[in-house]
Amino acid sequence: MIGLVLAGGKSSRLGQDKTRVVHEGQTLLTRTATLLERHVDQVYLSCRHTPDADGPWPVITDETERIGPAGGIITALRKFEKPIFVLACDLPFMEDSIIERLMDAREKRPHDCVLTTWQLKDSGFIENLVAIYEPKSLPLLEDGVARGIFKLSRLIPAELRHTLIYTEDERRHFFNVNYPADLKQLQGR
């Protein structure tokens, strides 16, 4: 399995490059890539442009133009034709146990499921950026994007998703840094 850290966003909502935000002595990008590499064969960074990322991990430049995370996932699935464990770079409280549970769930997924991911119990929100995409998800992603649909939650039908439920008690693991208020919360201000 390949690990893919999504680090190609513009960080426009945050107002600064979130990959370079430092938390507990390391950047969010380094923390995420280091965490993921403990669980997969190889980690790659998905970026819009090669200079967007630092570190020892190879970079995959998106082959698509401005379609968000779907572009990085499509590019990686085309390149490797293997399952891709996708993890957003801005999850400062993600833990090994969450990754391990997702990988275990993937092994038990129904045969026709092409996506294994987390779902918030109360709202039904799907964590498409903490997920494992199977090679068979590629045609669905490509077809949706060709039709102008870029939101990942709309590209893979519910019947082809294998989801693990998480509760409000576990929500902290999925906290991401998108806005200045999120950064202040992370920094305890």
mmCIF file of C-alpha atoms in Angstrom:
data_model
loop_
_atom_site.group_PDB
_atom_site.id
_atom_site.type_symbol
_atom_site.label_atom_id
_atom_site.label_comp_id
_atom_site.label_asym_id
_atom_site.label_seq_id
_atom_site.Cartn_x
_atom_site.Cartn_y
_atom_site.Cartn_z
ATOM 1 C CA MET A 1 0.000 0.000 0.000
ATOM 2 C CA ILE A 2 1.123 3.508 -0.851
ATOM 3 C CA GLY A 3 0.705 6.436 1.527
ATOM 4 C CA LEU A 4 -0.273 9.789 0.072
ATOM 5 C CA VAL A 5 -0.065 12.965 2.134
ATOM 6 C CA LEU A 6 -2.199 15.638 0.542
ATOM 7 C CA ALA A 7 -0.161 18.835 0.704
ATOM 8 C CA GLY A 8 -1.169 20.655 -2.454
ATOM 9 C CA GLY A 9 -3.852 23.012 -1.212
ATOM 10 C CA LYS A 10 -3.492 26.755 -1.477
ATOM 11 C CA SER A 11 -4.245 27.267 2.258
ATOM 12 C CA SER A 12 -6.242 30.334 1.217
ATOM 13 C CA ARG A 13 -8.718 29.997 4.099
ATOM 14 C CA LEU A 14 -5.876 29.821 6.622
ATOM 15 C CA GLY A 15 -3.892 32.684 5.080
ATOM 16 C CA GLN A 16 -0.560 30.840 5.314
ATOM 17 C CA ASP A 17 0.945 27.582 4.119
ATOM 18 C CA LYS A 18 -0.478 24.965 6.481
ATOM 19 C CA THR A 19 2.272 22.458 5.629
ATOM 20 C CA ARG A 20 4.724 24.770 7.396
ATOM 21 C CA VAL A 21 2.648 25.304 10.545
ATOM 22 C CA VAL A 22 4.725 24.082 13.489
ATOM 23 C CA HIS A 23 3.056 22.119 16.276
ATOM 24 C CA GLU A 24 4.958 20.431 19.084
ATOM 25 C CA GLY A 25 8.298 21.052 17.394
ATOM 26 C CA GLN A 26 7.567 19.830 13.876
ATOM 27 C CA THR A 27 5.614 20.952 10.855
ATOM 28 C CA LEU A 28 2.192 19.470 10.223
ATOM 29 C CA LEU A 29 3.548 18.017 6.974
ATOM 30 C CA THR A 30 6.462 16.254 8.678
ATOM 31 C CA ARG A 31 4.241 14.946 11.461
ATOM 32 C CA THR A 32 1.695 13.527 9.021
ATOM 33 C CA ALA A 33 4.224 11.924 6.670
ATOM 34 C CA THR A 34 6.179 10.409 9.573
ATOM 35 C CA LEU A 35 2.988 9.017 11.086
ATOM 36 C CA LEU A 36 1.826 7.483 7.811
ATOM 37 C CA GLU A 37 5.186 5.961 6.904
ATOM 38 C CA ARG A 38 4.943 3.704 9.977
ATOM 39 C CA HIS A 39 2.017 1.918 8.311
ATOM 40 C CA VAL A 40 2.636 1.758 4.551
ATOM 41 C CA ASP A 41 5.352 0.657 2.130
ATOM 42 C CA GLN A 42 6.168 4.157 0.838
ATOM 43 C CA VAL A 43 4.913 7.680 1.484
ATOM 44 C CA TYR A 44 4.567 10.308 -1.228
ATOM 45 C CA LEU A 45 3.593 13.943 -0.960
ATOM 46 C CA SER A 46 0.887 15.149 -3.297
ATOM 47 C CA CYS A 47 1.483 18.751 -4.358
ATOM 48 C CA ARG A 48 0.481 21.165 -7.098
ATOM 49 C CA HIS A 49 4.114 21.996 -7.785
ATOM 50 C CA THR A 50 7.327 20.235 -6.750
ATOM 51 C CA PRO A 51 8.700 23.116 -4.645
ATOM 52 C CA ASP A 52 5.547 23.044 -2.462
ATOM 53 C CA ALA A 53 6.997 20.429 -0.102
ATOM 54 C CA ASP A 54 10.030 19.845 2.064
ATOM 55 C CA GLY A 55 11.425 16.641 3.505
ATOM 56 C CA PRO A 56 12.796 13.295 2.402
ATOM 57 C CA TRP A 57 9.559 12.069 0.820
ATOM 58 C CA PRO A 58 9.171 11.920 -2.952
ATOM 59 C CA VAL A 59 6.696 14.360 -4.447
ATOM 60 C CA ILE A 60 3.941 13.542 -6.893
ATOM 61 C CA THR A 61 2.836 16.612 -8.803
ATOM 62 C CA ASP A 62 -0.883 16.699 -9.574
ATOM 63 C CA GLU A 63 -1.606 15.965 -13.226
ATOM 64 C CA THR A 64 -4.916 17.785 -12.934
ATOM 65 C CA GLU A 65 -5.645 21.486 -12.736
ATOM 66 C CA ARG A 66 -7.267 22.992 -9.674
ATOM 67 C CA ILE A 67 -9.749 20.283 -8.745
ATOM 68 C CA GLY A 68 -8.722 19.900 -5.127
ATOM 69 C CA PRO A 69 -7.817 16.666 -3.346
ATOM 70 C CA ALA A 70 -9.448 14.530 -6.042
ATOM 71 C CA GLY A 71 -6.638 15.578 -8.393
ATOM 72 C CA GLY A 72 -3.908 14.261 -6.128
ATOM 73 C CA ILE A 73 -5.759 11.006 -5.507
ATOM 74 C CA ILE A 74 -6.430 10.454 -9.216
ATOM 75 C CA THR A 75 -2.781 11.171 -10.051
ATOM 76 C CA ALA A 76 -1.541 8.650 -7.451
ATOM 77 C CA LEU A 77 -4.014 5.935 -8.463
ATOM 78 C CA ARG A 78 -2.977 6.320 -12.113
ATOM 79 C CA LYS A 79 0.717 6.186 -11.223
ATOM 80 C CA PHE A 80 0.740 3.255 -8.810
ATOM 81 C CA GLU A 81 -2.342 1.136 -9.584
ATOM 82 C CA LYS A 82 -2.279 0.090 -5.903
ATOM 83 C CA PRO A 83 -4.381 0.930 -2.858
ATOM 84 C CA ILE A 84 -3.647 4.463 -1.687
ATOM 85 C CA PHE A 85 -3.916 5.476 1.964
ATOM 86 C CA VAL A 86 -4.772 9.168 1.788
ATOM 87 C CA LEU A 87 -4.106 11.455 4.718
ATOM 88 C CA ALA A 88 -4.511 15.232 4.735
ATOM 89 C CA CYS A 89 -1.441 17.128 5.932
ATOM 90 C CA ASP A 90 -3.362 19.247 8.435
ATOM 91 C CA LEU A 91 -4.485 16.708 11.055
ATOM 92 C CA PRO A 92 -2.372 17.503 14.143
ATOM 93 C CA PHE A 93 -4.145 15.004 16.428
ATOM 94 C CA MET A 94 -4.235 11.995 14.112
ATOM 95 C CA GLU A 95 -2.876 8.859 15.801
ATOM 96 C CA ASP A 96 -1.488 5.453 14.892
ATOM 97 C CA SER A 97 -4.553 3.726 16.353
ATOM 98 C CA ILE A 98 -6.911 5.519 13.928
ATOM 99 C CA ILE A 99 -4.751 4.500 10.969
ATOM 100 C CA GLU A 100 -4.458 0.902 12.206
ATOM 101 C CA ARG A 101 -8.218 0.569 12.694
ATOM 102 C CA LEU A 102 -8.830 1.850 9.180
ATOM 103 C CA MET A 103 -6.322 -0.598 7.718
ATOM 104 C CA ASP A 104 -7.938 -3.480 9.641
ATOM 105 C CA ALA A 105 -11.357 -2.417 8.359
ATOM 106 C CA ARG A 106 -10.061 -2.396 4.799
ATOM 107 C CA GLU A 107 -9.098 -6.057 5.142
ATOM 108 C CA LYS A 108 -12.697 -6.846 6.168
ATOM 109 C CA ARG A 109 -14.448 -4.652 3.589
ATOM 110 C CA PRO A 110 -17.065 -6.108 1.255
ATOM 111 C CA HIS A 111 -15.498 -7.218 -2.020
ATOM 112 C CA ASP A 112 -17.148 -4.507 -4.139
ATOM 113 C CA CYS A 113 -16.199 -1.553 -1.896
ATOM 114 C CA VAL A 114 -13.609 0.788 -3.423
ATOM 115 C CA LEU A 115 -13.202 3.181 -0.488
ATOM 116 C CA THR A 116 -12.616 2.514 3.200
ATOM 117 C CA THR A 117 -13.091 5.542 5.400
ATOM 118 C CA TRP A 118 -14.387 7.023 8.632
ATOM 119 C CA GLN A 119 -17.877 8.422 9.162
ATOM 120 C CA LEU A 120 -19.071 10.632 12.021
ATOM 121 C CA LYS A 121 -21.917 8.842 13.781
ATOM 122 C CA ASP A 122 -24.289 11.734 14.396
ATOM 123 C CA SER A 123 -23.935 13.739 11.195
ATOM 124 C CA GLY A 124 -22.895 11.044 8.710
ATOM 125 C CA PHE A 125 -19.935 13.199 7.618
ATOM 126 C CA ILE A 126 -17.430 11.141 5.588
ATOM 127 C CA GLU A 127 -13.694 11.642 6.191
ATOM 128 C CA ASN A 128 -12.550 11.384 2.570
ATOM 129 C CA LEU A 129 -9.082 12.656 3.483
ATOM 130 C CA VAL A 130 -8.476 9.874 6.014
ATOM 131 C CA ALA A 131 -9.287 7.028 3.690
ATOM 132 C CA ILE A 132 -8.030 4.143 1.606
ATOM 133 C CA TYR A 133 -8.850 4.311 -2.096
ATOM 134 C CA GLU A 134 -8.710 1.086 -4.082
ATOM 135 C CA PRO A 135 -7.510 1.105 -7.708
ATOM 136 C CA LYS A 136 -11.101 0.327 -8.758
ATOM 137 C CA SER A 137 -12.152 3.752 -7.448
ATOM 138 C CA LEU A 138 -10.220 5.478 -10.236
ATOM 139 C CA PRO A 139 -12.912 5.258 -12.967
ATOM 140 C CA LEU A 140 -15.515 6.652 -10.552
ATOM 141 C CA LEU A 141 -13.270 9.563 -9.619
ATOM 142 C CA GLU A 142 -12.346 10.278 -13.239
ATOM 143 C CA ASP A 143 -15.957 10.084 -14.397
ATOM 144 C CA GLY A 144 -17.184 12.448 -11.695
ATOM 145 C CA VAL A 145 -14.432 14.963 -12.352
ATOM 146 C CA ALA A 146 -15.166 14.800 -16.094
ATOM 147 C CA ARG A 147 -18.764 15.746 -15.219
ATOM 148 C CA GLY A 148 -17.559 18.705 -13.137
ATOM 149 C CA ILE A 149 -18.009 17.083 -9.722
ATOM 150 C CA PHE A 150 -14.970 17.699 -7.539
ATOM 151 C CA LYS A 151 -16.314 17.021 -4.048
ATOM 152 C CA LEU A 152 -14.961 13.625 -2.977
ATOM 153 C CA SER A 153 -18.049 12.758 -0.940
ATOM 154 C CA ARG A 154 -20.091 12.848 -4.150
ATOM 155 C CA LEU A 155 -17.672 10.840 -6.314
ATOM 156 C CA ILE A 156 -17.901 7.445 -4.584
ATOM 157 C CA PRO A 157 -21.478 6.190 -4.040
ATOM 158 C CA ALA A 158 -22.415 5.133 -0.492
ATOM 159 C CA GLU A 159 -22.903 1.509 -1.535
ATOM 160 C CA LEU A 160 -19.252 1.330 -2.646
ATOM 161 C CA ARG A 161 -17.890 2.802 0.603
ATOM 162 C CA HIS A 162 -16.923 0.755 3.632
ATOM 163 C CA THR A 163 -17.148 3.050 6.646
ATOM 164 C CA LEU A 164 -16.060 2.893 10.247
ATOM 165 C CA ILE A 165 -18.120 4.954 12.623
ATOM 166 C CA TYR A 166 -16.488 7.404 14.992
ATOM 167 C CA THR A 167 -18.206 9.339 17.761
ATOM 168 C CA GLU A 168 -17.951 12.851 19.150
ATOM 169 C CA ASP A 169 -15.472 11.460 21.703
ATOM 170 C CA GLU A 170 -13.076 10.609 18.849
ATOM 171 C CA ARG A 171 -13.715 13.730 16.812
ATOM 172 C CA ARG A 172 -10.512 15.403 18.035
ATOM 173 C CA HIS A 173 -8.438 12.994 15.905
ATOM 174 C CA PHE A 174 -10.068 14.422 12.777
ATOM 175 C CA PHE A 175 -9.610 18.094 13.714
ATOM 176 C CA ASN A 176 -7.956 19.914 10.839
ATOM 177 C CA VAL A 177 -6.408 23.337 10.509
ATOM 178 C CA ASN A 178 -8.322 25.248 7.828
ATOM 179 C CA TYR A 179 -9.034 28.669 9.327
ATOM 180 C CA PRO A 180 -7.179 31.149 11.552
ATOM 181 C CA ALA A 181 -9.528 30.183 14.418
ATOM 182 C CA ASP A 182 -8.420 26.526 14.008
ATOM 183 C CA LEU A 183 -4.787 27.589 14.225
ATOM 184 C CA LYS A 184 -5.499 29.615 17.379
ATOM 185 C CA GLN A 185 -7.253 26.584 18.861
ATOM 186 C CA LEU A 186 -4.269 24.384 17.989
ATOM 187 C CA GLN A 187 -1.876 26.855 19.581
ATOM 188 C CA GLY A 188 -4.045 27.104 22.702
ATOM 189 C CA ARG A 189 -4.866 30.773 22.258
#
